[in-house]
Amino acid sequence: MKLRNPSGFKLKSSKPIVLVNDHGNEFRIEIISDSVIRIVHIQPGVQLEESQSLDLPSVQAKVFENQDHLLIDTAQIRIKVYYKQDLYLEWCTLDEIQFLADLKFRAYEYDLHAGAGHHLKHSPDLIYYGLGERGSPLFLNERSFQLKCTDALGYNPESGDPLYKHIPFYIGLNQSTKIAYGIFYNSLSTGYMNFGSEIDALWGQFTNVKFDTGPLDYYVIFGPQISAVVEGFASIIGKPALVPKYALGYLASSMGYAESEEAQQLIDNFPSLLSKHGISCDLLHLSSGYTVDEVTGTRNVFTWNNIIRLWSAGEGATAEGSYIDFSNPIGKQFWKDGIKELLEIGIEGIWNDNNEMSIHDDDHLFDMGASPKAVGQVGRAYQTILMAEASYEAMIETNPTKRPFLITRSGAPRSHVYASQTWSGDNSTSWNTLKHNIPMGLNAGLSLLSGYGHDVGGFVGPRPSPELFVRWVQSGIFHPRFCIHSWKKEGITEPWMYPQVLPIIRDAITFRYKLIPYLYSLSVESHKTGLPIIRPTVMHFQNDPNTFKQSFDYLLGPRLLVGSVYEEGATFRSIYLPNSDDALWYDFWGGRWYNGGQRVKVPVPLDQHGCLFAKSGSIIPINPSPGQNTTFDSSRTILIFPSFADGSSETVIFDDDGMSLAAPQFTVKMKMVWTSDKVTVEFNVIKKDWRPAYSEIKFQLPIADHRDLILNGIKCNSIQI
């Protein structure tokens, strides 16, 4: 490694802003919008690849040349660019509150062998979130992470690194100023990122990123709200794919069935078992067990053209094979043709599994068009995007009007545009995993992986005990993807495997199906904005310092607070209720209001699905009488939670056929105003391109609330649509 820090720049152009020096370094600043700025450092001998181009528009900003720096003003932020000696940037609000700053004398350190780096100042006031799928807890401070995709079978959810996703995006929040910003590094190269875990006498504490190959290409996204940062990131990289409505139901897995000698019989019997036990379900995954080699017993999807060593049939097991090269048109078309054959025989969705492209020899190249690249640089992560794109295109080409249901285990920025769901990979069965998978999902959601879930019950390891299985199901029903999936010697994890707790499991899954209208409305919102379905409490309570590190309790949408039970034998649960000017919280199970800004202890008997609180003003659509799957959607109730202190709230609820790619919508806007003696709701249908099966919507107050309910000026509890 041979490092250099560039200096001695000159202003080559102010429209666009380009700085150069005598050593061949080029530094560009592009104003994408008033809150999104692109910075590119192209070191000598390196060029921007076509795969790094995001084809974004740009806007004009005010540029002033001062004695020792440039001053760039947009309508929201001010950037100070010091370049005549050392090169570094300082970022401020227009009233000169600094929220981000490069580390002087080391900001754009690069490796003469093509590596690129970026060093930033760190202070105790800064706290970090995001970076895709990361081990617990929610905040990333004083830790460092590898940037690459890995098949992490049985990982530790606290210390496991790296995992399956490569998402070099994070959010910084200043705990004093409450200002949030984001940085997205537009690189698919392997590398690492440090969040203040390194300290020395010369530089103090700092945050830095190092990529194995350049150039350095990054975007700064100003909030000041965390939600605005997430939406800004989505505006750069793309909004999440819209999930089919059925994919929000219970998703079963047949991995254990498919490996059995009686595979077909076991799979054929599954629907009758669901009916027998009264369990709702929408889809059965074939998983990857269907590729078992009859002779060797290996379970490797990629066992053709035996060139390199890949994972095969178990932990630590390998076999020779080859990945499909999705950067080559022939390889991509081969995959698409195979997908189309599956779709034509009735397969509903595609699951891209075992796709981390884990090649551990950088002499093996991907085609990458006209310029092959070593896999250790950008190939591995790029292939995950191209694989998702190929699967998505095959589904669209087969049925151009139908919404694709695509799942991917591995991914990089833009894979979420094609794959509407992903999950935390091959987790292990333990109480610790149940707990620490939660912040993994929260950081994934902040990074646009909104359709995120977990293998309920644990993928590897022993069968969960009856209590652990109950608590895992009760937790899983509140996550965007709800899938019971396993690979265990004792047999597949099934909802009915413990008769003594089957009624609790059944009731939890039924409650999931009641929530489908709310979950689907949140999914549509995520598709439109990029905002996640499950959200860390800090996202909506950014002024409450007690939420900054709240890792295991979270919001479902903006108004429901979820506290899963993840401790064995627990009969009570302590939970912090976030605080704001209007924060009152209603205990969904206990029927009592609490003030925000306090920690409360509530009972959580085994048959209660954890803690669930509704914020005052919550408007939650449910299906009160769900059936065997999500197609049983012929009734609608809206739960409303007005507190007894005067207040108001508004919300928009989305619905459509749940299947069409460009579905006509039924969209409702509601405003609720409440006083001590009545609750008034203005109900306005703002889009009615599609008519739902239900023609009446009922409104339901909390059970002990007997105030008058006024709907569009009439005292009643339901409305015709």
XYZ file of C-alpha atoms in Angstrom:
721
model
C 0.000 0.000 0.000
C 1.340 3.395 -1.004
C -0.725 6.338 0.297
C -0.946 9.939 -0.813
C -3.035 12.923 0.234
C -3.746 15.292 -2.684
C -3.098 19.028 -2.339
C -2.357 22.163 -4.372
C -5.580 22.305 -6.391
C -6.655 24.994 -8.825
C -10.145 25.968 -9.924
C -10.583 24.709 -13.466
C -14.292 25.467 -13.801
C -17.064 26.872 -11.625
C -19.962 25.603 -13.814
C -19.610 22.683 -13.198
C -17.240 22.970 -10.242
C -13.988 21.190 -11.132
C -10.674 21.351 -9.268
C -7.397 19.862 -10.566
C -3.786 19.634 -9.413
C -0.439 18.967 -11.092
C -0.379 15.304 -10.005
C -3.406 14.348 -12.117
C -6.091 14.516 -9.418
C -9.527 15.817 -10.374
C -12.190 16.883 -7.851
C -15.784 17.520 -8.944
C -18.749 18.997 -7.082
C -22.226 18.554 -8.572
C -25.346 20.142 -7.094
C -28.027 17.488 -7.596
C -30.639 19.412 -5.594
C -30.723 21.950 -2.787
C -30.151 19.115 -0.288
C -28.175 16.534 -2.313
C -24.568 17.154 -3.398
C -22.286 14.797 -5.328
C -18.526 14.773 -4.720
C -16.126 12.868 -6.986
C -12.381 12.480 -6.468
C -10.702 10.878 -9.480
C -7.153 9.967 -8.598
C -4.360 9.586 -11.193
C -4.750 6.594 -13.492
C -8.385 5.944 -12.493
C -11.591 6.693 -14.357
C -15.302 6.664 -13.608
C -16.940 3.424 -14.736
C -20.258 3.417 -16.557
C -21.731 1.290 -13.747
C -21.177 4.213 -11.353
C -23.258 6.666 -13.361
C -26.657 7.393 -11.790
C -27.777 9.776 -14.558
C -29.132 12.420 -12.187
C -30.118 16.006 -12.991
C -28.296 18.940 -11.478
C -29.290 22.444 -10.401
C -27.439 25.732 -10.142
C -26.070 27.091 -6.893
C -24.406 30.325 -5.861
C -20.617 29.977 -6.022
C -18.311 32.572 -4.444
C -14.522 32.502 -4.663
C -12.889 33.708 -1.463
C -9.201 34.127 -0.680
C -8.581 30.552 0.461
C -11.805 28.679 -0.353
C -14.942 28.418 -2.439
C -18.319 29.129 -0.892
C -21.257 27.216 -2.374
C -24.786 28.112 -1.295
C -27.950 26.195 -2.142
C -31.384 27.050 -0.784
C -30.697 24.766 2.213
C -26.983 24.395 2.911
C -23.565 26.044 2.607
C -20.400 24.192 1.566
C -16.925 25.582 2.177
C -14.326 24.076 -0.156
C -10.726 24.639 0.960
C -8.414 23.643 -1.886
C -5.390 25.917 -2.440
C -3.191 24.020 0.002
C -4.868 21.067 1.724
C -8.171 19.843 0.254
C -11.123 19.513 2.647
C -14.809 20.446 2.854
C -16.981 21.843 5.635
C -20.775 21.585 5.533
C -23.113 24.006 7.320
C -26.691 25.144 7.436
C -27.311 28.604 6.006
C -27.122 30.011 9.530
C -23.612 28.517 9.900
C -24.362 25.470 12.046
C -21.777 22.906 10.973
C -23.121 19.371 10.562
C -20.283 17.648 8.669
C -16.576 18.233 8.092
C -13.674 16.469 6.413
C -10.585 15.580 8.421
C -7.907 18.137 7.539
C -4.673 16.933 5.923
C -6.084 13.439 5.363
C -9.554 13.902 3.877
C -9.015 12.329 0.439
C -6.145 9.959 1.083
C -5.763 7.434 -1.718
C -3.683 4.394 -2.571
C -1.352 4.697 -5.562
C -2.444 1.144 -6.433
C -5.983 2.509 -7.154
C -7.599 2.371 -3.683
C -9.741 5.332 -2.586
C -10.477 6.703 0.884
C -12.321 9.419 2.744
C -11.712 10.644 6.307
C -14.208 12.752 8.264
C -14.191 14.413 11.657
C -15.928 12.514 14.433
C -17.224 13.987 17.669
C -19.007 12.490 20.701
C -22.148 14.327 19.582
C -22.440 12.271 16.391
C -24.356 9.014 16.241
C -24.620 6.815 13.148
C -27.247 4.503 11.628
C -27.782 2.541 8.437
C -25.107 0.761 6.368
C -27.676 -1.786 5.245
C -27.757 -5.063 7.141
C -25.499 -4.822 10.193
C -25.105 -6.583 13.493
C -26.787 -5.226 16.622
C -27.251 -2.656 18.118
C -28.963 -0.025 15.964
C -26.244 2.627 16.284
C -22.894 2.019 14.602
C -20.630 4.117 16.826
C -17.139 2.894 17.719
C -17.390 -0.076 15.374
C -15.926 -0.870 11.977
C -17.423 -2.982 9.197
C -16.290 -4.772 6.067
C -17.955 -3.789 2.816
C -18.685 -6.981 0.915
C -21.325 -9.697 0.536
C -20.784 -12.996 2.363
C -22.742 -16.214 2.899
C -22.730 -15.943 6.706
C -24.404 -19.233 7.707
C -25.223 -19.219 11.439
C -23.756 -15.743 12.056
C -23.684 -13.961 15.406
C -26.305 -11.170 15.140
C -24.283 -8.922 17.476
C -20.756 -9.271 16.149
C -21.252 -10.919 12.755
C -19.436 -9.056 9.973
C -19.638 -9.049 7.039
C -23.144 -10.271 6.233
C -25.135 -10.615 3.022
C -25.616 -7.033 1.831
C -23.286 -4.304 0.522
C -24.974 -0.929 1.157
C -22.363 1.850 1.752
C -24.881 4.409 3.026
C -25.219 5.787 6.531
C -27.053 8.503 8.449
C -25.349 10.801 10.930
C -27.296 12.579 13.677
C -25.868 15.322 15.872
C -27.284 14.773 19.346
C -26.894 18.443 20.273
C -28.187 20.220 17.177
C -30.603 17.374 16.226
C -29.505 17.782 12.582
C -29.332 14.637 10.460
C -27.456 14.058 7.213
C -26.613 11.048 5.088
C -23.645 9.922 2.996
C -23.966 7.431 0.161
C -20.711 6.097 -1.289
C -21.490 5.110 -4.855
C -19.034 2.229 -4.957
C -19.436 -1.520 -5.397
C -15.822 -2.129 -4.445
C -14.909 -4.175 -1.409
C -13.540 -2.154 1.493
C -14.275 -1.189 5.079
C -15.932 1.610 7.048
C -15.039 2.851 10.510
C -17.342 4.878 12.777
C -14.973 6.345 15.351
C -13.540 2.973 16.380
C -10.008 4.166 15.590
C -8.186 6.890 17.492
C -4.615 8.196 17.527
C -2.724 11.165 18.904
C -2.336 12.884 15.535
C -5.878 12.626 14.167
C -8.029 12.019 17.241
C -11.225 10.083 16.545
C -12.453 9.992 12.975
C -14.853 8.274 10.624
C -13.447 6.873 7.420
C -14.110 4.619 4.476
C -11.562 2.772 2.357
C -12.366 1.104 -0.964
C -10.046 -1.328 -2.725
C -10.541 0.590 -5.960
C -11.477 4.141 -6.895
C -12.568 6.665 -7.801
C -14.203 8.068 -4.689
C -17.774 8.984 -5.606
C -20.142 10.019 -2.824
C -23.339 11.963 -2.151
C -24.117 14.096 0.882
C -27.832 14.280 1.710
C -29.001 17.000 4.106
C -32.056 16.365 6.315
C -32.313 17.905 8.758
C -34.871 15.166 9.536
C -33.869 11.503 9.287
C -36.958 10.852 7.165
C -35.816 13.516 4.680
C -32.403 11.849 4.447
C -34.005 8.490 3.629
C -36.242 10.083 1.007
C -33.219 11.889 -0.420
C -31.318 8.613 -0.687
C -34.300 7.068 -2.494
C -34.360 9.994 -4.927
C -30.753 9.164 -5.874
C -30.754 5.387 -6.067
C -34.417 4.499 -6.688
C -37.569 3.693 -4.702
C -38.271 0.208 -3.314
C -40.211 -2.189 -5.532
C -43.897 -2.502 -4.656
C -44.665 -5.855 -3.086
C -47.706 -7.902 -4.173
C -50.284 -7.848 -1.399
C -50.187 -11.623 -0.933
C -46.473 -11.414 -0.050
C -47.430 -9.711 3.233
C -49.180 -12.866 4.412
C -47.579 -15.886 6.047
C -44.892 -17.230 3.695
C -44.084 -20.871 4.347
C -40.962 -22.741 3.263
C -40.599 -26.290 1.997
C -36.836 -26.605 2.263
C -37.047 -29.592 4.600
C -39.816 -31.121 2.504
C -37.923 -30.727 -0.773
C -34.920 -32.669 0.523
C -37.055 -35.600 1.628
C -37.584 -38.737 -0.420
C -41.334 -38.051 -0.057
C -40.949 -34.423 -1.151
C -43.925 -34.271 -3.500
C -46.276 -35.898 -0.996
C -45.168 -33.588 1.809
C -45.677 -30.505 -0.344
C -49.054 -31.761 -1.598
C -50.207 -32.320 1.994
C -49.244 -28.848 3.191
C -52.480 -27.035 2.188
C -54.646 -29.639 3.943
C -52.543 -29.282 7.105
C -53.032 -25.522 7.012
C -56.783 -26.039 6.726
C -56.828 -28.673 9.462
C -55.048 -26.397 11.933
C -56.788 -23.179 10.893
C -53.606 -21.415 9.771
C -53.770 -18.701 7.112
C -51.041 -18.815 4.475
C -50.439 -17.233 1.069
C -47.355 -18.834 -0.417
C -45.038 -21.836 -0.169
C -41.374 -21.309 -1.078
C -39.613 -24.227 -2.745
C -36.328 -22.771 -1.423
C -33.044 -24.235 -2.666
C -33.469 -27.832 -1.554
C -34.792 -28.876 -4.957
C -31.252 -28.879 -6.439
C -29.874 -31.848 -4.489
C -27.583 -34.003 -6.633
C -28.895 -37.584 -6.652
C -25.402 -39.114 -6.744
C -23.284 -36.923 -4.473
C -25.981 -35.459 -2.241
C -24.585 -31.958 -2.722
C -27.037 -29.059 -2.779
C -25.332 -26.522 -5.021
C -27.270 -24.480 -7.534
C -24.160 -23.616 -9.561
C -22.489 -26.966 -10.256
C -21.921 -26.595 -13.990
C -18.561 -25.758 -15.650
C -16.520 -26.888 -12.654
C -13.876 -24.153 -12.479
C -13.796 -22.650 -9.024
C -14.647 -23.777 -5.533
C -18.081 -22.819 -4.192
C -20.324 -23.651 -1.247
C -22.256 -26.886 -1.656
C -24.201 -28.999 0.837
C -23.677 -27.755 4.361
C -21.531 -25.719 6.724
C -17.948 -25.755 5.498
C -18.793 -27.986 2.521
C -17.554 -27.072 -0.951
C -17.677 -28.334 -4.512
C -16.386 -27.105 -7.830
C -18.703 -25.026 -9.980
C -19.265 -21.666 -11.637
C -21.535 -18.700 -11.205
C -23.514 -17.326 -14.110
C -21.931 -14.080 -15.316
C -24.854 -11.656 -15.397
C -22.661 -8.929 -16.896
C -22.408 -11.051 -20.054
C -25.531 -10.844 -22.300
C -25.397 -14.596 -22.951
C -25.293 -15.441 -19.253
C -28.093 -13.001 -18.478
C -30.306 -14.403 -21.234
C -29.644 -17.980 -20.080
C -30.924 -17.062 -16.625
C -33.948 -15.197 -17.979
C -34.923 -18.137 -20.172
C -34.807 -20.442 -17.146
C -36.927 -18.055 -15.081
C -39.517 -17.851 -17.854
C -39.797 -21.634 -17.987
C -40.564 -21.680 -14.253
C -43.170 -18.942 -14.609
C -44.851 -20.741 -17.480
C -45.478 -23.852 -15.358
C -47.159 -21.799 -12.627
C -44.373 -20.607 -10.310
C -45.598 -17.357 -8.755
C -42.392 -15.697 -7.568
C -38.615 -16.004 -7.763
C -36.191 -16.303 -4.854
C -32.557 -15.382 -5.655
C -30.687 -17.354 -3.009
C -27.022 -18.267 -2.380
C -26.122 -15.294 -4.570
C -23.298 -13.576 -2.683
C -20.925 -14.399 -5.582
C -18.371 -15.501 -2.977
C -15.347 -16.087 -5.190
C -12.147 -15.966 -3.151
C -9.699 -15.706 -6.016
C -9.351 -12.315 -7.685
C -7.856 -13.901 -10.794
C -11.376 -14.977 -11.747
C -13.031 -12.198 -13.711
C -16.545 -11.166 -14.630
C -17.096 -10.018 -18.190
C -18.270 -6.488 -17.258
C -18.795 -5.557 -20.911
C -15.689 -4.382 -22.724
C -13.422 -4.200 -19.646
C -13.289 -7.313 -17.396
C -12.853 -6.555 -13.701
C -11.438 -8.668 -10.907
C -14.179 -9.852 -8.568
C -12.419 -8.349 -5.551
C -13.016 -4.852 -6.891
C -16.620 -4.403 -8.010
C -17.765 -7.667 -9.566
C -19.267 -9.465 -6.569
C -21.665 -6.731 -5.497
C -22.485 -5.703 -9.064
C -23.539 -9.253 -9.942
C -26.186 -9.252 -7.185
C -27.821 -6.216 -8.813
C -27.597 -7.705 -12.295
C -29.065 -11.007 -11.103
C -32.029 -9.179 -9.554
C -32.440 -7.136 -12.724
C -32.393 -10.281 -14.910
C -34.990 -12.061 -12.754
C -37.194 -8.966 -12.695
C -36.977 -8.477 -16.457
C -37.899 -12.109 -17.081
C -41.015 -11.695 -14.946
C -42.019 -8.445 -16.639
C -41.456 -9.895 -20.094
C -43.584 -12.920 -19.197
C -46.451 -10.820 -17.848
C -46.021 -7.052 -18.444
C -49.036 -6.065 -16.319
C -48.347 -8.273 -13.289
C -46.351 -7.073 -10.307
C -43.223 -9.243 -9.922
C -42.578 -10.937 -6.605
C -38.809 -11.208 -6.359
C -36.776 -11.989 -3.230
C -33.011 -11.728 -2.966
C -30.719 -12.761 -0.128
C -27.692 -10.752 -1.187
C -27.818 -7.254 -2.599
C -26.242 -3.889 -3.236
C -27.682 -0.425 -3.943
C -30.473 -0.696 -6.559
C -31.211 -4.367 -5.931
C -34.216 -3.122 -3.909
C -35.636 -1.539 -7.073
C -36.167 -5.072 -8.448
C -36.532 -7.270 -5.355
C -39.439 -6.298 -3.129
C -38.289 -8.501 -0.235
C -35.110 -9.695 1.440
C -34.218 -11.118 4.831
C -31.464 -11.522 7.390
C -30.172 -14.755 5.890
C -29.239 -17.949 7.657
C -29.779 -16.983 11.281
C -29.394 -19.417 14.158
C -31.974 -20.471 16.715
C -31.552 -18.640 20.014
C -33.146 -15.963 22.142
C -30.135 -13.816 21.330
C -30.886 -14.026 17.603
C -34.550 -13.147 18.112
C -33.477 -10.005 19.968
C -30.590 -8.836 17.835
C -32.182 -9.482 14.452
C -34.501 -6.554 15.280
C -31.978 -3.683 14.846
C -30.603 -5.445 11.763
C -34.040 -4.952 10.196
C -34.241 -1.334 11.334
C -30.907 -0.375 9.767
C -31.847 -2.297 6.618
C -35.067 -0.291 6.386
C -33.211 2.997 6.720
C -31.087 1.793 3.785
C -34.143 1.255 1.500
C -34.440 -2.492 2.169
C -38.011 -1.924 3.317
C -39.323 -5.450 2.616
C -37.041 -7.006 5.226
C -37.715 -9.936 7.530
C -36.156 -12.915 9.293
C -36.350 -16.694 9.295
C -38.847 -17.077 12.128
C -37.717 -19.809 14.508
C -34.141 -19.657 13.264
C -32.722 -21.232 10.104
C -29.948 -23.407 11.590
C -29.373 -24.879 15.019
C -31.755 -26.830 17.237
C -35.497 -26.548 17.045
C -36.798 -23.594 19.051
C -38.483 -24.474 22.319
C -42.263 -23.941 22.388
C -41.826 -20.661 24.263
C -39.104 -19.363 21.948
C -41.148 -20.315 18.883
C -44.204 -18.481 20.217
C -42.229 -15.333 20.969
C -40.504 -15.474 17.552
C -43.828 -15.746 15.720
C -45.277 -12.951 17.859
C -42.312 -10.781 16.886
C -42.319 -11.800 13.224
C -45.926 -10.806 12.569
C -44.932 -7.141 12.858
C -42.066 -7.314 10.356
C -42.489 -6.530 6.640
C -41.658 -10.118 5.585
C -43.158 -12.896 7.726
C -41.662 -16.281 6.862
C -41.192 -19.427 8.956
C -38.135 -21.016 7.352
C -35.565 -23.524 8.588
C -32.996 -26.190 7.781
C -32.824 -28.515 10.764
C -31.990 -32.157 11.392
C -35.119 -32.532 13.555
C -37.338 -31.554 10.646
C -38.898 -28.410 9.265
C -40.217 -25.731 11.625
C -44.016 -25.756 11.269
C -46.746 -23.683 12.959
C -48.396 -26.823 14.388
C -45.266 -28.628 15.611
C -46.124 -27.909 19.284
C -49.836 -28.693 19.886
C -49.740 -27.086 23.335
C -49.044 -23.623 21.874
C -50.833 -24.005 18.525
C -53.778 -21.759 19.590
C -51.335 -18.944 20.386
C -49.489 -19.395 17.081
C -52.779 -19.447 15.189
C -53.989 -16.291 16.934
C -50.723 -14.463 16.203
C -50.872 -15.318 12.490
C -54.542 -14.291 12.402
C -53.580 -10.943 13.937
C -50.968 -10.551 11.185
C -53.723 -11.000 8.621
C -55.889 -8.438 10.381
C -53.024 -5.944 9.985
C -52.574 -6.558 6.234
C -54.465 -3.377 5.185
C -52.193 -1.262 7.382
C -49.057 -3.117 6.287
C -50.030 -2.774 2.646
C -50.703 0.954 2.975
C -47.234 1.342 4.520
C -45.773 -0.708 1.658
C -47.332 1.611 -0.913
C -45.993 4.616 1.002
C -42.530 3.033 1.031
C -42.726 2.482 -2.727
C -43.650 6.131 -3.245
C -41.171 7.705 -0.801
C -38.536 5.184 0.298
C -39.592 5.422 3.956
C -39.299 2.062 5.723
C -42.188 0.001 7.066
C -40.578 -0.614 10.470
C -38.739 2.423 11.766
C -36.407 3.209 14.661
C -38.166 5.453 17.153
C -35.567 8.189 16.579
C -36.913 8.609 13.051
C -40.132 10.216 14.315
C -38.880 11.430 17.713
C -35.620 13.097 16.711
C -35.860 15.607 19.535
C -36.068 12.933 22.237
C -32.506 11.883 23.223
C -33.856 8.692 24.804
C -34.675 7.371 21.329
C -31.194 7.859 19.840
C -29.997 4.406 20.877
C -33.358 2.640 21.218
C -32.441 -0.545 19.351
C -35.026 -3.196 20.230
C -38.345 -1.320 20.313
C -39.515 0.204 17.065
C -42.347 1.835 15.177
C -44.551 0.029 12.683
C -45.250 2.952 10.412
C -45.314 6.311 12.183
C -47.794 5.477 14.950
C -47.640 1.902 16.305
C -44.905 1.103 18.838
C -43.825 -2.555 19.018
C -41.926 -4.214 21.831
C -41.160 -7.877 21.158
C -40.518 -10.313 24.002
C -37.020 -11.755 23.598
C -36.179 -12.981 27.099
C -36.954 -16.506 28.208
C -39.605 -16.756 30.909
C -40.545 -13.069 30.712
C -44.014 -12.189 31.981
C -43.463 -8.414 32.124
C -41.797 -6.097 29.619
C -40.254 -2.667 30.197
C -40.578 -0.280 27.271
C -39.765 3.399 26.739
C -42.577 5.511 25.281
C -41.063 8.230 23.036
C -41.776 11.828 23.893
C -43.002 14.795 21.877
C -45.403 17.662 22.468
C -48.438 15.506 21.647
C -47.158 12.049 22.585
C -49.689 9.962 24.456
C -49.623 6.197 24.064
C -52.473 3.700 24.256
C -51.683 0.179 25.409
C -53.306 -1.894 22.673
C -53.695 -4.943 24.912
C -54.125 -3.323 28.318
C -56.520 -0.530 27.294
C -54.786 2.302 29.163
C -53.291 5.647 28.108
C -49.739 6.655 29.123
C -47.812 9.895 28.766
C -44.798 9.839 26.481
C -41.294 10.346 27.827
C -41.411 7.569 30.410
C -40.505 3.912 30.742
C -43.416 1.671 31.672
C -43.604 -1.960 32.707
C -46.535 -3.931 31.333
C -47.561 -7.590 31.528
C -46.708 -9.836 28.572
C -48.288 -13.254 29.193
C -47.336 -15.927 26.680
C -50.599 -15.611 24.784
C -50.139 -11.833 24.312
C -48.232 -10.785 21.214
C -45.598 -8.705 22.952
C -46.127 -4.999 23.651
C -48.142 -2.874 21.252
C -48.910 0.814 21.750
C -50.787 3.238 19.509
C -49.769 6.891 19.503
C -52.546 9.378 20.091
C -54.128 10.209 16.758
C -53.393 6.802 15.213
C -55.658 5.747 12.351
C -55.130 2.057 11.577
C -57.036 0.176 8.835
C -57.552 -3.544 9.521
C -59.412 -6.510 8.092
C -61.517 -7.620 11.095
C -62.435 -11.016 9.579
C -59.455 -12.396 7.650
C -59.710 -15.748 5.923
C -57.347 -18.379 4.596
C -55.193 -15.837 2.720
C -55.033 -12.198 1.699
C -57.735 -12.585 -0.979
C -60.317 -12.768 1.828
C -60.594 -8.998 2.132
C -64.292 -8.166 2.031
C -64.557 -6.029 5.153
C -62.753 -3.043 6.569
C -62.534 -1.455 9.996
C -60.500 1.592 10.923
C -59.203 1.661 14.475
C -58.877 5.212 15.774
C -57.046 6.268 18.917
C -57.923 9.816 20.002
C -56.591 10.675 23.435
C -58.690 12.654 25.900
C -56.577 15.790 25.537
C -57.720 17.921 22.582
C -55.847 17.154 19.401
C -55.915 16.298 15.704
C -54.173 14.085 13.174
C -54.219 13.273 9.472
C -53.343 10.215 7.421
C -53.576 8.783 3.917
C -54.525 5.130 3.359
C -53.774 3.323 0.098
C -55.433 0.272 -1.400
C -55.546 -1.421 -4.815
C -55.855 -4.911 -6.315
C -52.446 -5.822 -4.879
C -51.335 -7.549 -8.076
C -51.120 -5.147 -11.020
C -47.854 -3.418 -11.846
C -49.562 -0.070 -12.481
C -52.584 -0.701 -10.290
C -55.525 1.732 -10.191
C -55.872 2.931 -6.619
C -58.429 3.538 -3.941
C -56.911 6.291 -1.804
C -58.483 7.899 1.248
C -57.401 10.972 3.163
C -58.666 11.338 6.722
C -58.487 14.077 9.289
C -59.454 13.351 12.887
C -60.176 16.040 15.482
C -61.026 15.158 19.065
C -62.139 16.867 22.248
C -63.249 15.530 25.609
C -66.796 14.843 24.396
C -66.591 13.917 20.691
C -64.414 12.637 17.887
C -64.861 14.079 14.401
C -63.518 12.400 11.270
C -63.423 13.939 7.807
C -63.287 11.046 5.349
C -62.405 11.943 1.757
C -61.892 9.519 -1.111
C -59.255 11.329 -3.187
C -58.772 8.565 -5.755
C -61.266 5.876 -6.773
C -59.790 4.308 -9.894
C -60.359 0.892 -8.316
C -63.276 -0.375 -6.242
C -62.526 -2.666 -3.288
C -64.685 -5.660 -2.378
C -65.911 -3.929 0.775
C -68.531 -1.189 0.424
C -68.706 -0.124 4.065
C -65.959 1.072 6.389
C -66.561 0.877 10.126
C -64.766 3.047 12.673
C -63.864 1.692 16.088
C -62.803 3.616 19.183
C -60.899 1.956 22.044
C -63.188 -0.303 24.020
C -63.660 2.051 26.996
C -64.108 5.197 24.885
C -67.796 6.176 24.677
C -67.492 9.589 23.047
C -69.735 10.575 20.150
C -68.242 9.698 16.766
C -69.019 12.148 13.933
C -68.222 10.947 10.385
C -68.446 13.619 7.666
C -70.871 15.584 9.827
C -73.132 12.656 10.800
C -73.214 10.880 14.165
C -72.534 7.258 13.201
C -69.815 4.586 13.270
C -69.599 3.585 9.615
C -69.503 5.102 6.173
C -70.481 3.817 2.724
C -67.945 4.134 -0.087
